[in-house]
PDB file of C-alpha atoms in Angstrom:
ATOM      1  CA  UNK A 234      -8.082 -19.849 -12.420  1.00 80.00           C
ATOM      2  CA  UNK A 235      -9.624 -19.806  -8.959  1.00 90.00           C
ATOM      3  CA  UNK A 236     -13.058 -21.365  -8.443  1.00 91.00           C
ATOM      4  CA  UNK A 237     -15.882 -18.830  -8.173  1.00 94.00           C
ATOM      5  CA  UNK A 238     -17.799 -18.676  -4.896  1.00 94.00           C
ATOM      6  CA  UNK A 239     -19.878 -15.574  -5.688  1.00 97.00           C
ATOM      7  CA  UNK A 240     -20.413 -13.111  -8.536  1.00 97.00           C
ATOM      8  CA  UNK A 241     -21.001  -9.409  -7.899  1.00 98.00           C
ATOM      9  CA  UNK A 242     -22.323  -7.361 -10.805  1.00 97.00           C
ATOM     10  CA  UNK A 243     -20.785  -3.894 -10.889  1.00 94.00           C
ATOM     11  CA  UNK A 244     -22.130  -1.016 -12.999  1.00 93.00           C
ATOM     12  CA  UNK A 245     -18.616  -0.110 -14.184  1.00 94.00           C
ATOM     13  CA  UNK A 246     -16.693  -3.397 -14.269  1.00 96.00           C
ATOM     14  CA  UNK A 247     -19.454  -5.909 -15.021  1.00 97.00           C
ATOM     15  CA  UNK A 248     -19.320  -9.294 -13.324  1.00 98.00           C
ATOM     16  CA  UNK A 249     -16.682  -9.650 -10.617  1.00 98.00           C
ATOM     17  CA  UNK A 250     -15.971 -13.286  -9.738  1.00 98.00           C
ATOM     18  CA  UNK A 251     -14.965 -13.885  -6.126  1.00 98.00           C
ATOM     19  CA  UNK A 252     -13.108 -16.850  -4.706  1.00 97.00           C
ATOM     20  CA  UNK A 253     -14.365 -18.330  -1.443  1.00 96.00           C
ATOM     21  CA  UNK A 254     -11.683 -16.467   0.534  1.00 96.00           C
ATOM     22  CA  UNK A 255     -12.409 -13.124  -1.194  1.00 97.00           C
ATOM     23  CA  UNK A 256     -16.116 -13.618  -0.507  1.00 97.00           C
ATOM     24  CA  UNK A 257     -15.353 -14.208   3.187  1.00 96.00           C
ATOM     25  CA  UNK A 258     -13.041 -11.168   3.354  1.00 96.00           C
ATOM     26  CA  UNK A 259     -15.722  -8.949   1.828  1.00 97.00           C
ATOM     27  CA  UNK A 260     -18.236 -10.210   4.400  1.00 96.00           C
ATOM     28  CA  UNK A 261     -16.055  -9.126   7.352  1.00 95.00           C
ATOM     29  CA  UNK A 262     -16.943  -6.025   9.351  1.00 93.00           C
ATOM     30  CA  UNK A 263     -13.429  -4.722   8.641  1.00 93.00           C
ATOM     31  CA  UNK A 264     -14.108  -4.704   4.899  1.00 95.00           C
ATOM     32  CA  UNK A 265     -17.792  -3.721   5.073  1.00 96.00           C
ATOM     33  CA  UNK A 266     -16.835  -0.453   6.814  1.00 93.00           C
ATOM     34  CA  UNK A 267     -15.417   0.670   3.437  1.00 94.00           C
ATOM     35  CA  UNK A 268     -19.023   1.046   2.195  1.00 95.00           C
ATOM     36  CA  UNK A 269     -19.304   4.146   4.395  1.00 92.00           C
ATOM     37  CA  UNK A 270     -16.071   5.787   3.272  1.00 91.00           C
ATOM     38  CA  UNK A 271     -16.129   7.942   0.154  1.00 89.00           C
ATOM     39  CA  UNK A 272     -13.423   7.254  -2.426  1.00 85.00           C
ATOM     40  CA  UNK A 273     -13.204  10.927  -3.344  1.00 84.00           C
ATOM     41  CA  UNK A 274     -13.632  12.335   0.159  1.00 82.00           C
ATOM     42  CA  UNK A 275     -15.388  15.690  -0.250  1.00 82.00           C
ATOM     43  CA  UNK A 276     -15.306  15.595  -4.054  1.00 83.00           C
ATOM     44  CA  UNK A 277     -19.086  15.234  -4.151  1.00 82.00           C
ATOM     45  CA  UNK A 278     -19.373  18.830  -2.944  1.00 85.00           C
ATOM     46  CA  UNK A 279     -18.032  19.935  -6.325  1.00 90.00           C
ATOM     47  CA  UNK A 280     -19.090  16.924  -8.417  1.00 90.00           C
ATOM     48  CA  UNK A 281     -22.493  15.692  -7.143  1.00 90.00           C
ATOM     49  CA  UNK A 282     -22.139  12.227  -8.708  1.00 88.00           C
ATOM     50  CA  UNK A 283     -18.691  11.586  -7.193  1.00 83.00           C
ATOM     51  CA  UNK A 284     -20.157   9.377  -4.479  1.00 85.00           C
ATOM     52  CA  UNK A 285     -18.108   6.205  -5.007  1.00 88.00           C
ATOM     53  CA  UNK A 286     -17.178   4.257  -1.894  1.00 93.00           C
ATOM     54  CA  UNK A 287     -13.834   2.676  -1.020  1.00 94.00           C
ATOM     55  CA  UNK A 288     -15.791  -0.599  -1.018  1.00 97.00           C
ATOM     56  CA  UNK A 289     -16.832  -0.275  -4.682  1.00 96.00           C
ATOM     57  CA  UNK A 290     -13.373   1.005  -5.620  1.00 96.00           C
ATOM     58  CA  UNK A 291     -11.708  -2.020  -3.994  1.00 97.00           C
ATOM     59  CA  UNK A 292     -13.980  -4.400  -5.916  1.00 98.00           C
ATOM     60  CA  UNK A 293     -13.061  -2.575  -9.128  1.00 98.00           C
ATOM     61  CA  UNK A 294      -9.345  -2.903  -8.375  1.00 98.00           C
ATOM     62  CA  UNK A 295      -9.899  -6.640  -7.809  1.00 98.00           C
ATOM     63  CA  UNK A 296     -11.520  -6.886 -11.260  1.00 98.00           C
ATOM     64  CA  UNK A 297      -8.632  -4.979 -12.869  1.00 98.00           C
ATOM     65  CA  UNK A 298      -6.102  -7.257 -11.138  1.00 98.00           C
ATOM     66  CA  UNK A 299      -8.019 -10.248 -12.511  1.00 97.00           C
ATOM     67  CA  UNK A 300      -7.669  -8.808 -16.028  1.00 97.00           C
ATOM     68  CA  UNK A 301      -3.929  -8.238 -15.494  1.00 96.00           C
ATOM     69  CA  UNK A 302      -3.469 -11.816 -14.255  1.00 96.00           C
ATOM     70  CA  UNK A 303      -5.477 -13.230 -17.177  1.00 95.00           C
ATOM     71  CA  UNK A 304      -3.533 -11.158 -19.717  1.00 95.00           C
ATOM     72  CA  UNK A 305      -0.147 -12.250 -18.351  1.00 94.00           C
ATOM     73  CA  UNK A 306      -1.269 -15.884 -18.334  1.00 91.00           C
ATOM     74  CA  UNK A 307      -2.620 -15.671 -21.887  1.00 92.00           C
ATOM     75  CA  UNK A 308       0.540 -14.136 -23.333  1.00 92.00           C
ATOM     76  CA  UNK A 309       2.792 -16.515 -21.406  1.00 89.00           C
ATOM     77  CA  UNK A 310       4.515 -13.741 -19.458  1.00 84.00           C
ATOM     78  CA  UNK A 311       3.821 -15.351 -16.073  1.00 85.00           C
ATOM     79  CA  UNK A 312       3.052 -18.810 -14.819  1.00 89.00           C
ATOM     80  CA  UNK A 313       1.274 -18.151 -11.527  1.00 92.00           C
ATOM     81  CA  UNK A 314       0.174 -20.806  -9.069  1.00 93.00           C
ATOM     82  CA  UNK A 315      -3.321 -20.564  -7.604  1.00 94.00           C
ATOM     83  CA  UNK A 316      -1.759 -19.380  -4.326  1.00 93.00           C
ATOM     84  CA  UNK A 317       0.172 -16.594  -6.089  1.00 94.00           C
ATOM     85  CA  UNK A 318      -2.941 -15.583  -8.016  1.00 96.00           C
ATOM     86  CA  UNK A 319      -4.970 -15.480  -4.795  1.00 96.00           C
ATOM     87  CA  UNK A 320      -2.265 -13.403  -3.081  1.00 94.00           C
ATOM     88  CA  UNK A 321      -2.292 -10.828  -5.904  1.00 96.00           C
ATOM     89  CA  UNK A 322      -6.079 -10.669  -5.884  1.00 96.00           C
ATOM     90  CA  UNK A 323      -6.186 -10.239  -2.087  1.00 95.00           C
ATOM     91  CA  UNK A 324      -3.580  -7.474  -2.304  1.00 94.00           C
ATOM     92  CA  UNK A 325      -5.799  -5.684  -4.835  1.00 96.00           C
ATOM     93  CA  UNK A 326      -8.942  -6.212  -2.768  1.00 96.00           C
ATOM     94  CA  UNK A 327      -7.343  -5.052   0.492  1.00 94.00           C
ATOM     95  CA  UNK A 328      -5.172  -2.217  -0.830  1.00 93.00           C
ATOM     96  CA  UNK A 329      -7.444   0.465   0.720  1.00 91.00           C
ATOM     97  CA  UNK A 330      -8.509  -1.402   3.881  1.00 91.00           C
ATOM     98  CA  UNK A 331      -6.738   1.164   6.087  1.00 88.00           C
ATOM     99  CA  UNK A 332      -8.612   4.213   4.837  1.00 83.00           C
ATOM    100  CA  UNK A 333     -10.798   6.054   7.259  1.00 78.00           C
ATOM    101  CA  UNK A 334     -13.129   8.976   6.473  1.00 78.00           C
ATOM    102  CA  UNK A 335     -11.194  11.908   5.038  1.00 70.00           C
ATOM    103  CA  UNK A 336      -7.956   9.971   5.551  1.00 63.00           C
ATOM    104  CA  UNK A 337      -5.958  11.848   2.910  1.00 64.00           C
ATOM    105  CA  UNK A 338      -7.136  15.131   4.396  1.00 63.00           C
ATOM    106  CA  UNK A 339      -6.293  13.915   7.896  1.00 60.00           C
ATOM    107  CA  UNK A 340      -2.874  12.730   6.761  1.00 59.00           C
ATOM    108  CA  UNK A 341      -2.245  16.213   5.425  1.00 56.00           C
ATOM    109  CA  UNK A 342      -3.445  17.820   8.647  1.00 55.00           C
ATOM    110  CA  UNK A 343      -1.130  15.484  10.545  1.00 55.00           C
ATOM    111  CA  UNK A 344       1.727  16.585   8.293  1.00 50.00           C
ATOM    112  CA  UNK A 345       0.982  20.220   9.108  1.00 56.00           C
ATOM    113  CA  UNK A 346       0.910  19.411  12.835  1.00 61.00           C
ATOM    114  CA  UNK A 347       4.161  17.496  12.545  1.00 58.00           C
ATOM    115  CA  UNK A 348       5.805  20.444  10.775  1.00 59.00           C
ATOM    116  CA  UNK A 349       4.580  22.831  13.472  1.00 64.00           C
ATOM    117  CA  UNK A 350       5.915  20.510  16.169  1.00 65.00           C
ATOM    118  CA  UNK A 351       9.324  20.351  14.497  1.00 57.00           C
ATOM    119  CA  UNK A 352       9.517  24.140  14.287  1.00 60.00           C
ATOM    120  CA  UNK A 353       8.127  24.701  17.782  1.00 63.00           C
ATOM    121  CA  UNK A 354       9.610  21.896  19.861  1.00 57.00           C
ATOM    122  CA  UNK A 355      12.685  20.663  17.959  1.00 52.00           C
ATOM    123  CA  UNK A 356      12.800  17.463  20.020  1.00 50.00           C
ATOM    124  CA  UNK A 357      12.589  14.377  17.850  1.00 48.00           C
ATOM    125  CA  UNK A 358      11.169  12.158  20.593  1.00 46.00           C
ATOM    126  CA  UNK A 359       8.194  14.471  21.141  1.00 47.00           C
ATOM    127  CA  UNK A 360       7.652  14.902  17.404  1.00 43.00           C
ATOM    128  CA  UNK A 361       7.546  11.141  16.817  1.00 47.00           C
ATOM    129  CA  UNK A 362       5.011  10.640  19.608  1.00 43.00           C
ATOM    130  CA  UNK A 363       2.783  13.320  18.117  1.00 45.00           C
ATOM    131  CA  UNK A 364       3.051  11.846  14.619  1.00 47.00           C
ATOM    132  CA  UNK A 365       1.708   8.449  15.706  1.00 49.00           C
ATOM    133  CA  UNK A 366      -1.702   9.867  16.682  1.00 58.00           C
ATOM    134  CA  UNK A 367      -2.951   9.608  13.104  1.00 64.00           C
ATOM    135  CA  UNK A 368      -1.353   6.730  11.194  1.00 72.00           C
ATOM    136  CA  UNK A 369      -1.438   7.008   7.420  1.00 77.00           C
ATOM    137  CA  UNK A 370      -3.863   4.671   5.682  1.00 81.00           C
ATOM    138  CA  UNK A 371      -1.120   2.210   4.712  1.00 85.00           C
ATOM    139  CA  UNK A 372      -0.024   1.772   8.339  1.00 84.00           C
ATOM    140  CA  UNK A 373      -3.634   1.587   9.511  1.00 83.00           C
ATOM    141  CA  UNK A 374      -4.237  -1.088   6.853  1.00 87.00           C
ATOM    142  CA  UNK A 375      -1.384  -3.160   8.296  1.00 88.00           C
ATOM    143  CA  UNK A 376      -2.956  -2.854  11.740  1.00 86.00           C
ATOM    144  CA  UNK A 377      -6.311  -4.086  10.397  1.00 88.00           C
ATOM    145  CA  UNK A 378      -4.810  -6.999   8.452  1.00 88.00           C
ATOM    146  CA  UNK A 379      -2.541  -8.058  11.325  1.00 88.00           C
ATOM    147  CA  UNK A 380      -4.783  -7.448  14.363  1.00 87.00           C
ATOM    148  CA  UNK A 381      -8.499  -7.468  13.486  1.00 86.00           C
ATOM    149  CA  UNK A 382     -10.019 -10.749  14.726  1.00 87.00           C
ATOM    150  CA  UNK A 383     -12.279 -11.217  11.676  1.00 88.00           C
ATOM    151  CA  UNK A 384      -9.367 -10.899   9.226  1.00 88.00           C
ATOM    152  CA  UNK A 385      -6.993 -12.947  11.420  1.00 87.00           C
ATOM    153  CA  UNK A 386      -9.524 -15.781  11.598  1.00 88.00           C
ATOM    154  CA  UNK A 387      -9.713 -15.952   7.792  1.00 87.00           C
ATOM    155  CA  UNK A 388      -5.929 -15.930   7.520  1.00 85.00           C
ATOM    156  CA  UNK A 389      -5.701 -18.865   9.927  1.00 84.00           C
ATOM    157  CA  UNK A 390      -8.488 -20.847   8.229  1.00 83.00           C
ATOM    158  CA  UNK A 391      -6.973 -20.374   4.775  1.00 80.00           C
ATOM    159  CA  UNK A 392      -3.315 -20.463   5.879  1.00 75.00           C
ATOM    160  CA  UNK A 393      -2.617 -16.985   4.482  1.00 74.00           C
ATOM    161  CA  UNK A 394       0.360 -15.033   5.811  1.00 69.00           C
ATOM    162  CA  UNK A 395       0.210 -11.237   5.945  1.00 67.00           C
ATOM    163  CA  UNK A 396       3.260  -8.998   5.830  1.00 62.00           C
TER     164      UNK A 396
END
């Protein structure tokens, strides 16, 4: 079990224990921006209480990953090192880092544009260039994890390698 640096109390998941590295990741501007991005995009227009942020969602996924790790340790299914446990927890925490406002809607719009370009232009080189204007949230997440100075600094300090 990783030492606790901070505890966040969540209305859904209860206490969420953070390691020192997780605490530092959450305090970065790259992660804090998730507070302003709705988990359910425009869902609140139909369901007024559907106002959850990607930030809160990511903390909840971290808590669920912690439960999965604890369960596998308790039943003897896995023998994880602290480094492996931290890697799994960071993957859970950062799984949505690449989302931007309305990203699923934008990805769909991009798909429509790409389809129109294929029908209209029929030149793969031009289509590929057009497709890269709006990266999907997974690709944007890789950009953040691999190029944002605040995240890179934490990786260097804690000797974490991103892929």
